[in-house]
Structure formats: structure tokens, C-alpha cells
Short mmCIF file of C-alpha atoms and ligand atoms in Angstrom, two decimals:
data_model
loop_
_atom_site.label_atom_id
_atom_site.label_comp_id
_atom_site.label_asym_id
_atom_site.label_seq_id
_atom_site.Cartn_x
_atom_site.Cartn_y
_atom_site.Cartn_z
CA MET A 11 -49.77 29.80 23.89
CA LYS A 12 -46.82 32.20 24.03
CA ILE A 13 -45.37 32.37 27.51
CA GLU A 14 -42.59 34.39 29.13
CA THR A 15 -39.32 32.65 30.07
CA PHE A 16 -39.40 31.12 33.56
CA ALA A 17 -36.38 33.13 34.77
CA LEU A 18 -35.64 31.19 37.95
CA GLU A 19 -36.02 27.73 36.41
CA ARG A 20 -33.70 28.68 33.51
CA TRP A 21 -31.09 29.90 35.98
CA MET A 22 -31.42 26.94 38.36
CA THR A 23 -31.04 24.37 35.58
CA THR A 24 -27.80 26.03 34.45
CA TYR A 25 -26.11 25.24 37.75
CA GLU A 26 -28.06 22.83 39.94
CA THR A 27 -26.35 19.65 38.75
CA LYS A 28 -22.91 21.28 38.72
CA VAL A 29 -22.47 22.99 42.11
CA ALA A 30 -21.44 21.23 45.32
CA TYR A 31 -23.23 23.59 47.71
CA ASP A 32 -26.75 24.22 46.51
CA ILE A 33 -28.29 26.38 49.21
CA ALA A 34 -30.86 27.94 46.87
CA GLU A 35 -33.02 24.82 46.65
CA SER A 36 -36.63 25.31 47.49
CA GLY A 37 -37.21 21.88 49.05
CA ILE A 38 -35.84 19.73 51.82
CA CYS A 39 -32.77 17.72 50.76
CA PRO A 40 -33.80 14.69 48.72
CA MET A 41 -34.26 11.22 50.15
CA THR A 42 -33.05 8.09 48.41
CA THR A 43 -35.35 5.13 47.88
CA ALA A 44 -33.25 3.36 50.54
CA ASP A 45 -33.92 6.24 52.98
CA LEU A 46 -37.63 5.91 52.33
CA LEU A 47 -37.63 2.16 52.82
CA GLY A 48 -35.31 2.60 55.80
CA ILE A 49 -37.96 4.37 57.88
CA MET A 50 -40.07 1.19 57.92
CA PRO A 51 -39.84 -1.69 60.36
CA ALA A 52 -37.70 -4.54 58.88
CA GLU A 53 -40.58 -6.86 58.06
CA GLU A 54 -42.62 -4.17 56.32
CA ARG A 55 -39.51 -3.05 54.45
CA GLU A 56 -38.89 -6.49 52.98
CA ARG A 57 -42.49 -6.93 51.95
CA THR A 58 -42.59 -3.45 50.44
CA LEU A 59 -39.38 -3.95 48.51
CA ALA A 60 -40.70 -7.21 47.05
CA ASP A 61 -43.94 -5.46 46.06
CA LEU A 62 -42.02 -2.64 44.37
CA LEU A 63 -39.77 -5.04 42.46
CA ASN A 64 -42.78 -6.98 41.23
CA LEU A 65 -44.91 -4.00 40.30
CA PRO A 66 -45.81 -4.25 36.62
CA LEU A 67 -44.70 -0.99 35.04
CA GLY A 68 -47.78 -0.49 32.92
CA TYR A 69 -49.79 2.71 32.71
CA SER A 70 -51.12 3.72 36.09
CA GLU A 71 -54.63 4.82 37.03
CA ALA A 72 -54.87 8.09 35.14
CA PRO A 73 -55.98 10.38 38.01
CA GLY A 74 -53.49 8.75 40.41
CA SER A 75 -54.01 5.42 42.19
CA LEU A 76 -57.02 5.12 44.44
CA ASP A 77 -54.65 4.39 47.34
CA LEU A 78 -52.74 7.61 46.77
CA ARG A 79 -55.83 9.74 46.20
CA SER A 80 -57.48 8.31 49.32
CA LEU A 81 -54.42 9.05 51.46
CA LEU A 82 -54.26 12.59 50.09
CA ALA A 83 -58.00 13.15 50.47
CA ALA A 84 -57.73 12.18 54.14
CA THR A 85 -55.44 15.16 54.72
CA TYR A 86 -58.35 17.53 53.92
CA GLU A 87 -61.84 17.90 55.39
CA ASN A 88 -64.95 16.84 53.44
CA THR A 89 -62.76 15.45 50.69
CA GLY A 90 -62.84 12.08 48.94
CA PRO A 91 -60.63 10.55 46.23
CA GLU A 92 -62.91 12.08 43.57
CA HIS A 93 -61.75 15.51 44.73
CA ILE A 94 -58.07 14.74 44.13
CA LEU A 95 -56.13 14.70 40.87
CA VAL A 96 -52.54 13.51 41.18
CA THR A 97 -50.32 15.52 38.85
CA THR A 98 -46.72 15.77 37.67
CA GLY A 99 -45.71 18.01 40.55
CA ALA A 100 -47.60 21.03 41.85
CA ILE A 101 -46.43 22.76 38.70
CA GLU A 102 -48.76 20.67 36.55
CA ALA A 103 -51.64 21.12 38.98
CA ASN A 104 -51.24 24.91 38.79
CA PHE A 105 -50.91 24.83 35.01
CA LEU A 106 -54.05 22.74 34.50
CA LEU A 107 -56.10 24.76 36.97
CA LEU A 108 -55.15 28.11 35.47
CA ASN A 109 -55.93 26.85 31.97
CA VAL A 110 -59.26 25.32 32.92
CA LEU A 111 -60.44 28.19 35.12
CA LEU A 112 -59.34 31.18 33.04
CA GLU A 113 -60.12 32.69 29.67
CA LEU A 114 -58.83 35.58 27.60
CA GLY A 115 -59.79 38.87 29.24
CA ASP A 116 -60.48 37.47 32.74
CA HIS A 117 -59.25 39.44 35.70
CA VAL A 118 -56.91 37.70 38.16
CA VAL A 119 -55.31 38.95 41.36
CA ALA A 120 -52.03 37.14 42.10
CA VAL A 121 -49.51 37.56 44.89
CA GLU A 122 -46.25 39.18 43.75
CA PRO A 123 -43.32 38.48 44.00
CA ALA A 124 -44.04 34.82 43.50
CA TYR A 125 -43.15 31.54 41.95
CA GLN A 126 -43.31 32.92 38.43
CA GLN A 127 -45.76 30.34 37.10
CA LEU A 128 -48.58 31.71 39.24
CA GLY A 129 -48.83 34.97 37.28
CA ALA A 130 -47.17 33.98 34.00
CA VAL A 131 -49.68 31.33 32.91
CA ALA A 132 -52.62 33.67 33.44
CA ARG A 133 -50.82 36.41 31.50
CA ALA A 134 -50.11 33.95 28.67
CA ILE A 135 -53.80 33.08 28.49
CA GLY A 136 -54.48 36.79 27.99
CA CYS A 137 -55.84 37.59 31.43
CA GLU A 138 -55.38 40.91 33.14
CA VAL A 139 -53.26 40.04 36.18
CA THR A 140 -53.20 42.56 39.01
CA PRO A 141 -50.30 41.96 41.40
CA TRP A 142 -51.02 41.84 45.14
CA ARG A 143 -47.62 43.03 46.30
CA LEU A 144 -45.62 41.90 49.28
CA ARG A 145 -43.15 44.70 49.90
CA PRO A 146 -39.75 44.44 51.63
CA GLU A 147 -40.29 47.74 53.44
CA THR A 148 -43.35 46.35 55.24
CA GLY A 149 -41.67 43.08 56.13
CA PHE A 150 -43.57 41.33 53.31
CA ARG A 151 -46.89 41.85 55.03
CA TYR A 152 -49.94 40.49 53.25
CA ASP A 153 -52.06 43.62 53.25
CA LEU A 154 -55.67 42.43 53.19
CA GLU A 155 -57.12 45.95 52.93
CA GLU A 156 -55.07 46.44 49.78
CA LEU A 157 -56.28 43.11 48.41
CA GLU A 158 -59.89 44.13 48.96
CA GLY A 159 -59.30 47.17 46.73
CA LEU A 160 -57.79 45.03 43.96
CA ILE A 161 -60.71 42.63 43.54
CA THR A 162 -63.36 43.77 41.07
CA SER A 163 -66.65 42.31 39.86
CA ARG A 164 -64.66 40.88 36.91
CA THR A 165 -62.19 39.01 39.11
CA ARG A 166 -62.39 35.30 38.37
CA LEU A 167 -59.51 34.08 40.46
CA ILE A 168 -57.34 35.10 43.40
CA VAL A 169 -53.99 33.30 43.60
CA VAL A 170 -52.04 33.05 46.84
CA ASN A 171 -49.07 31.05 48.03
CA THR A 172 -48.53 30.34 51.72
CA PRO A 173 -45.95 29.75 53.13
CA HIS A 174 -44.47 31.95 50.47
CA ASN A 175 -41.77 31.45 47.88
CA PRO A 176 -39.44 33.44 47.95
CA THR A 177 -39.93 35.44 51.16
CA GLY A 178 -41.02 32.90 53.80
CA ALA A 179 -44.06 35.08 54.55
CA MET A 180 -47.21 33.35 55.67
CA LEU A 181 -50.95 33.91 55.86
CA SER A 182 -52.55 33.07 59.19
CA ASP A 183 -55.62 30.85 59.25
CA ALA A 184 -57.78 33.91 59.94
CA GLU A 185 -56.26 35.82 57.01
CA LEU A 186 -56.71 32.95 54.59
CA GLY A 187 -60.30 32.63 55.80
CA ARG A 188 -60.87 36.31 55.18
CA ILE A 189 -59.52 36.02 51.63
CA TYR A 190 -61.82 33.05 51.06
CA ASP A 191 -64.81 35.10 52.23
CA LEU A 192 -63.78 37.98 49.94
CA ALA A 193 -63.52 35.59 46.99
CA VAL A 194 -66.94 34.09 47.69
CA ALA A 195 -68.53 37.52 48.15
CA ARG A 196 -67.22 38.65 44.74
CA GLY A 197 -68.02 35.35 42.95
CA ALA A 198 -64.34 34.48 42.45
CA ARG A 199 -62.36 31.35 43.26
CA LEU A 200 -59.28 31.16 45.44
CA LEU A 201 -56.31 29.09 44.30
CA SER A 202 -53.94 28.46 47.19
CA ASP A 203 -50.55 27.08 46.24
CA GLU A 204 -49.70 25.07 49.34
CA ALA A 205 -46.44 23.60 48.05
CA TYR A 206 -44.88 24.41 51.45
CA ARG A 207 -47.53 22.62 53.49
CA TRP A 208 -46.26 20.58 56.48
CA LEU A 209 -43.31 22.95 56.75
CA GLU A 210 -43.88 24.71 60.03
CA ILE A 211 -40.82 26.30 61.60
CA PRO A 212 -40.06 24.18 64.70
CA GLY A 213 -41.42 26.07 67.71
CA GLY A 214 -42.96 28.66 65.38
CA GLU A 215 -46.43 29.55 64.16
CA ARG A 216 -49.00 27.02 63.01
CA LEU A 217 -49.72 26.91 59.29
CA ALA A 218 -53.17 27.88 58.06
CA ALA A 219 -55.46 24.94 57.34
CA PRO A 220 -55.63 24.09 53.61
CA ILE A 221 -58.08 26.30 51.73
CA ARG A 222 -59.94 23.22 50.45
CA ASN A 223 -61.28 22.76 54.00
CA ARG A 224 -63.23 26.03 53.73
CA GLY A 225 -65.42 24.97 50.81
CA ASP A 226 -65.79 24.61 47.07
CA ALA A 227 -64.52 28.08 46.14
CA GLY A 228 -61.13 27.11 47.58
CA ILE A 229 -58.65 25.03 45.59
CA SER A 230 -55.57 23.59 47.29
CA VAL A 231 -52.45 22.58 45.40
CA GLY A 232 -49.91 20.35 47.12
CA THR A 233 -46.71 18.43 46.43
CA LEU A 234 -44.34 15.88 47.91
CA SER A 235 -41.38 17.87 46.53
CA LYS A 236 -40.80 20.50 49.19
CA PRO A 237 -41.82 19.03 52.57
CA PHE A 238 -40.53 15.50 52.12
CA GLY A 239 -37.49 15.84 49.86
CA LEU A 240 -39.07 13.84 47.03
CA PRO A 241 -39.06 16.26 44.08
CA GLY A 242 -37.76 13.54 41.76
CA LEU A 243 -41.01 11.61 42.17
CA ARG A 244 -42.77 14.52 40.47
CA ILE A 245 -45.90 13.87 42.50
CA GLY A 246 -48.18 16.83 43.17
CA TRP A 247 -51.94 17.17 43.30
CA MET A 248 -54.96 19.40 43.44
CA ALA A 249 -57.79 19.14 45.96
CA ALA A 250 -60.87 20.71 44.38
CA PRO A 251 -64.57 20.19 43.57
CA ALA A 252 -65.16 16.99 41.56
CA ASP A 253 -66.27 18.81 38.37
CA LEU A 254 -63.11 20.93 38.34
CA VAL A 255 -60.95 17.86 38.96
CA ALA A 256 -62.70 16.13 36.04
CA ALA A 257 -62.08 19.10 33.72
CA CYS A 258 -58.39 19.26 34.68
CA TRP A 259 -58.07 15.52 34.19
CA ALA A 260 -59.59 15.86 30.70
CA MET A 261 -56.99 18.50 29.83
CA ARG A 262 -54.20 16.40 31.31
CA ASP A 263 -55.08 13.63 28.80
CA TYR A 264 -53.24 15.81 26.27
CA VAL A 265 -50.17 16.46 28.39
CA SER A 266 -48.81 13.77 30.72
CA LEU A 267 -51.77 11.36 30.88
CA SER A 268 -51.01 9.87 34.29
CA PRO A 269 -48.44 9.81 37.08
CA GLY A 270 -45.51 7.38 36.78
CA LYS A 271 -46.56 4.08 38.32
CA LEU A 272 -43.47 3.55 40.47
CA ASN A 273 -43.62 7.17 41.60
CA ASP A 274 -47.25 6.77 42.62
CA ALA A 275 -46.33 3.66 44.65
CA LEU A 276 -43.44 5.45 46.39
CA ALA A 277 -45.69 8.42 47.11
CA VAL A 278 -48.14 6.07 48.86
CA LEU A 279 -45.27 4.86 51.09
CA ALA A 280 -44.20 8.42 51.86
CA LEU A 281 -47.71 9.44 52.88
CA ARG A 282 -48.22 6.34 55.03
CA HIS A 283 -45.07 7.35 56.93
CA ARG A 284 -45.67 11.09 56.81
CA ASP A 285 -44.97 11.64 60.50
CA ARG A 286 -41.49 10.16 60.21
CA LEU A 287 -40.74 12.33 57.18
CA VAL A 288 -41.91 15.44 59.01
CA GLU A 289 -39.55 14.54 61.88
CA ARG A 290 -36.64 14.31 59.41
CA THR A 291 -37.58 17.66 57.89
CA GLN A 292 -37.87 19.38 61.26
CA SER A 293 -34.48 18.14 62.36
CA ILE A 294 -32.82 19.50 59.17
CA VAL A 295 -34.59 22.86 59.46
CA THR A 296 -33.70 23.24 63.16
CA GLN A 297 -29.99 22.66 62.47
CA ASN A 298 -29.86 24.95 59.44
CA LEU A 299 -31.77 27.76 61.15
CA ALA A 300 -29.24 27.79 63.99
CA THR A 301 -26.35 27.81 61.49
CA ALA A 302 -27.97 30.61 59.50
CA GLU A 303 -28.72 32.78 62.55
CA ALA A 304 -25.07 32.52 63.68
CA TRP A 305 -23.78 33.25 60.17
CA PHE A 306 -25.98 36.32 59.66
CA ALA A 307 -24.94 37.64 63.08
CA ALA A 308 -21.25 37.12 62.25
CA HIS A 309 -21.56 38.96 58.92
CA ALA A 310 -24.06 41.64 59.86
CA ASP A 311 -22.00 44.33 58.10
CA MET A 312 -22.52 42.53 54.79
CA VAL A 313 -25.79 40.57 54.94
CA ALA A 314 -29.19 40.48 56.61
CA TRP A 315 -32.23 38.30 56.19
CA THR A 316 -35.85 37.95 57.06
CA PRO A 317 -36.03 34.45 58.59
CA PRO A 318 -38.97 32.44 57.22
CA ARG A 319 -42.21 32.40 59.22
CA GLY A 320 -43.01 29.14 57.48
CA GLY A 321 -41.73 27.01 54.63
CA LEU A 322 -38.06 26.85 53.71
CA LEU A 323 -37.26 30.04 51.85
CA ALA A 324 -36.05 33.52 52.68
CA LEU A 325 -34.29 36.43 51.09
CA LEU A 326 -30.72 37.30 51.90
CA HIS A 327 -30.10 41.05 51.50
CA TYR A 328 -26.50 42.04 50.78
CA ALA A 329 -24.73 45.38 50.95
CA LEU A 330 -22.28 44.87 48.06
CA ASP A 331 -22.75 47.02 44.98
CA ILE A 332 -23.16 44.18 42.51
CA PRO A 333 -26.30 42.98 40.69
CA SER A 334 -27.79 39.76 42.06
CA LEU A 335 -27.46 37.82 38.80
CA GLU A 336 -23.77 38.66 38.50
CA LEU A 337 -23.20 37.74 42.15
CA ALA A 338 -25.16 34.48 41.87
CA ASN A 339 -23.25 33.49 38.71
CA ARG A 340 -19.93 34.22 40.38
CA LEU A 341 -20.89 32.22 43.48
CA ALA A 342 -21.87 29.26 41.32
CA GLU A 343 -18.93 29.35 38.93
CA GLU A 344 -16.08 30.24 41.29
CA TYR A 345 -17.29 29.01 44.70
CA SER A 346 -19.58 26.13 43.67
CA VAL A 347 -22.38 27.71 45.74
CA MET A 348 -25.92 28.19 44.54
CA LEU A 349 -27.98 31.09 45.89
CA ALA A 350 -30.73 32.22 43.52
CA PRO A 351 -30.64 35.78 42.13
CA GLY A 352 -33.36 38.02 43.55
CA SER A 353 -33.66 39.62 40.12
CA ALA A 354 -35.65 36.54 39.06
CA PHE A 355 -38.31 37.82 41.50
CA GLY A 356 -37.82 41.51 40.74
CA LEU A 357 -35.99 41.97 44.08
CA GLU A 358 -32.53 43.31 43.28
CA HIS A 359 -29.69 43.08 45.82
CA THR A 360 -31.18 39.95 47.31
CA LEU A 361 -30.45 36.25 46.93
CA ARG A 362 -32.96 33.52 47.71
CA ILE A 363 -31.76 31.03 50.27
CA GLY A 364 -33.33 27.69 51.16
CA ILE A 365 -32.90 26.13 54.60
CA GLY A 366 -33.64 22.57 53.52
CA GLN A 367 -30.20 21.42 52.40
CA ALA A 368 -28.21 18.73 54.28
CA PRO A 369 -26.78 20.62 57.30
CA PRO A 370 -23.04 20.11 56.53
CA ILE A 371 -23.55 21.30 52.93
CA PHE A 372 -25.62 24.24 54.14
CA ALA A 373 -22.93 25.31 56.62
CA THR A 374 -20.09 25.04 54.07
CA GLY A 375 -22.19 26.85 51.46
CA LEU A 376 -22.57 29.80 53.84
CA GLU A 377 -18.84 29.82 54.69
CA ARG A 378 -17.96 29.91 51.00
CA THR A 379 -20.49 32.68 50.43
CA ALA A 380 -18.78 34.76 53.14
CA ALA A 381 -15.42 34.05 51.46
CA CYS A 382 -16.82 35.25 48.13
CA PHE A 383 -18.07 38.48 49.73
CA ALA A 384 -14.68 39.07 51.39
CA ASP A 385 -12.86 38.42 48.08
CA LEU A 386 -15.16 40.86 46.26
CA ARG A 387 -14.51 43.53 48.88
CA ALA A 388 -10.75 42.93 48.61
CA ALA A 389 -11.03 43.21 44.82
CA GLY A 390 -12.54 46.68 45.23
CA VAL A 391 -16.30 46.06 45.00
CA ASP A 392 -17.88 48.81 47.10
CA LEU A 393 -20.78 48.75 49.48
CA ARG A 394 -23.88 50.25 47.94
CA PRO A 395 -24.22 53.92 48.90
CA GLY A 396 -26.93 54.17 51.55
CA ALA A 397 -27.44 50.37 51.76
CA ASP A 398 -29.27 49.94 55.06
CA LEU A 399 -29.54 46.23 55.74
CA ALA A 400 -31.66 46.66 58.86
CA ALA A 401 -34.25 48.62 56.89
CA ALA A 402 -33.98 46.31 53.86
CA ALA A 403 -34.74 43.21 55.88
CA PRO A 404 -37.22 44.01 58.66
CA ALA A 405 -38.67 41.10 60.56
CA LEU A 406 -41.50 39.34 58.78
CA VAL A 407 -44.70 40.66 60.23
CA ALA A 408 -48.17 39.23 60.45
CA GLY A 409 -50.90 40.71 58.29
CA THR A 410 -53.69 43.03 59.27
CA SER A 411 -56.22 40.61 60.66
CA SER A 412 -54.15 38.14 62.62
C1 PLP B 792 -44.77 27.92 45.21
C2 PLP B 792 -44.43 26.74 44.35
N1 PLP B 792 -45.41 26.09 43.73
C3 PLP B 792 -45.17 25.03 42.96
C4 PLP B 792 -43.89 24.56 42.78
C5 PLP B 792 -43.67 23.35 41.91
O1 PLP B 792 -43.26 22.25 42.67
P1 PLP B 792 -43.30 20.75 42.13
O2 PLP B 792 -43.73 20.79 40.70
O3 PLP B 792 -41.93 20.20 42.31
O4 PLP B 792 -44.29 20.03 42.97
C6 PLP B 792 -42.82 25.22 43.38
C7 PLP B 792 -41.42 24.78 43.17
O5 PLP B 792 -40.48 25.48 43.44
C8 PLP B 792 -43.11 26.33 44.22
O6 PLP B 792 -42.14 26.98 44.86
#
């Protein structure tokens, strides 16, 4: 398989271990193992620690431990452990699903812009991928009428991501249901990348129920990376019909075989204490949202954003006449700040910002970003002619049917 370069991942890996203020990250700031154990009552903590230290580090159950699959299955309706395959992050779940479901010449409709993997793997397989575009000028509205016109009798798969990376847009439950019905009516399947599940904006809209709950044409992909700050565990999963899970598992035999045993055990702990982890996440997001709102208001001549409706990501639009890659490189190299270049998503003059970082780091990262902008202005970088930040970053709006 020949596949295009994953632009964002290449860029992130250049800087992510080097900068002090990473405010581009797509997940909530990572927990330590001590943090995870620390949320348990003392007695449980001691018992758990002893169990972890004595866990034989042999190969684990290939599809993920029964404990982990049962806990995950319980987060969906009509789903048992046989419907879950634990994978090396959501990225492996997506990769396996796209490879098992698609063949050369198939037609796919995939949301765009997007986490690049969602379209790139299908293109590498030789599928015809029609983008379902979210456009800045419509506030990144999911236009369901447009989608209807993109699906043909040859469409095998529709790929969505909600809440959305990189815009923070979101499908309502009714919209996701309508897409499911469209897929079923045309004999297609619907792959819903739900990497940002459990990431409601505090006081904001409810997330749509996982697509798996609607029936066998819906495939949900999930992860512990984004909502719980556990990306280093590399634990993701798919929730899908048992035959599809079996086919993906058979393909995975050639790739990673099974999840890491210790990671599987830590994932079980995280899911058992999911409510406490969600509380931690909500507290971080609440603080960072307030910081961000104040910062955008203070620098409204230079920046604007579309706050996320769900998830952790949004686009920062800037007025300076400088390409996003050049700006992002300068921020990283000279200010130790990471904001991802919008060019990786085909959205020039934007930077992707994540609101999951530790609040003090997030606040300092924004201050340093403002300093960089001021320095660039002082050095003679102009504002883009006709740059209209208010028009570039309208409020995120709900789709047609919500
Ligand atoms: C939409 C989306 N899907 C999947 C992934 C992969 O996540 P992981 O492999 O860490 O679970 C990401 C990571 O950024 C993402 O944004």
C-alpha cells in the first residue's frame, strides 16, 4: 500500500517532545499512573497496585481482556464483549476497519477537513473518496442535504467524526440518526469516529449517542486517549457486528497482535472510575475555556476562533499575513509554543488549538502566542489585506435537521 504522508503527525512529532507549551494537543493533559491510582480509595489502591506489580507480562488476550471488552460493551446498547475489539488506539481501529470494509474502486464519502487518516487510508486502497465538506463560511455546518447528494448506489461507506477534529463541530443525535438512515437506505455502512466521546462542553450541548446503538450498519470507534488523558496506553477499540470484529481481529494478527497487557489492565481501572476521570476533564476544560475566551477578547484585532461545540479542538483564525506552517514553526522554535498549522487540514491562516492542556500551561502558551504576534507586527509583518476575522470565524452552527 502506498499512502500519503500524514502531514499533522509528521509536524507534531517534530516538536511535541521539545516545546514547553503544547496547546495544539488533541487530548486532555495526560495522567500519570499515580494519578490514576490516586482516584481510588486507599484500600482499593493498595490492592490494585499489588495486582499490577504481580501481573505476569505475557501476551494478553488477543482481542483485549474480557474485563476490558465487557466494560466497553456496557457503554453501548445491545452490545456484548464479542462486539468489541480492543486496538492500539483508535488509529488502529480505523485502519483495520477501512482495510476490511473497502476494496479498490469502492466509493466512500468522508467528512473533510478531518483527521487525515479517515480519507487517506481509503484513497490508498484505491477507493474514490468524495469529501463531505465543512466550510468555515457556514460555521462548519454539517449540511445533510449536501451529503444526500454525495451518496450514490456505489457508496460502500460514509465516514464521520463527531465531535470533530479540527473544528469542534458536532452532529446532533437527530443528525447522526438521519445519516444512519441514509446509509441503510443506500446499502452503505456508517463509520463514526467517536474519539472525542465523553467530551461534552460543560453546560453545553449533549453529545449524540454512539452510532453503534442504532444498529449493525453503524460502527463506533473509541479511545481512552482524548477524553481521559491516557494516550500513552494506546488503548482504542471498535464496537461493531461480531463478524466485522472477527475480520478485523484476523487482520490485526499481522500487525500488533494484541494490546499491551499492562495497558489493558490500566484501561480497566480507568473505565471502572470513568466518572471521576470525566470530572477531572470537565474541570480542565472549564478553566481553559474561560482563559481562552478572555484571551480572544483581549486580542480581537489579531485573532478569532470558533469555540468548540464538543470535544477539545477549535481553529484559531489570525489576521497576520504569514502562512500557518511558517507561523507554527516560529511559535515552536522561538516561543516554545505548539499550535498546529491549519495547512495540515487545508485551512490556511488558521492554527488548531486544543483546550485540554494543564490550565497554567495553556494560559502561558496563549500569552506567549500573543507576544509572538506582537513581535511579528513590530518586525513589519502586515495584516492580510481584507482579513475579516468575524467573517472567518462565525459561531459554530447546528446542522439542518437539529
Ligand atoms: C478523530 C481522531 N480519530 C482517531 C485518533 C487517534 O487516536 P488514538 O490512536 O490515540 O486513540 C485521533 C487522534 O488525534 C483523532 O483526532
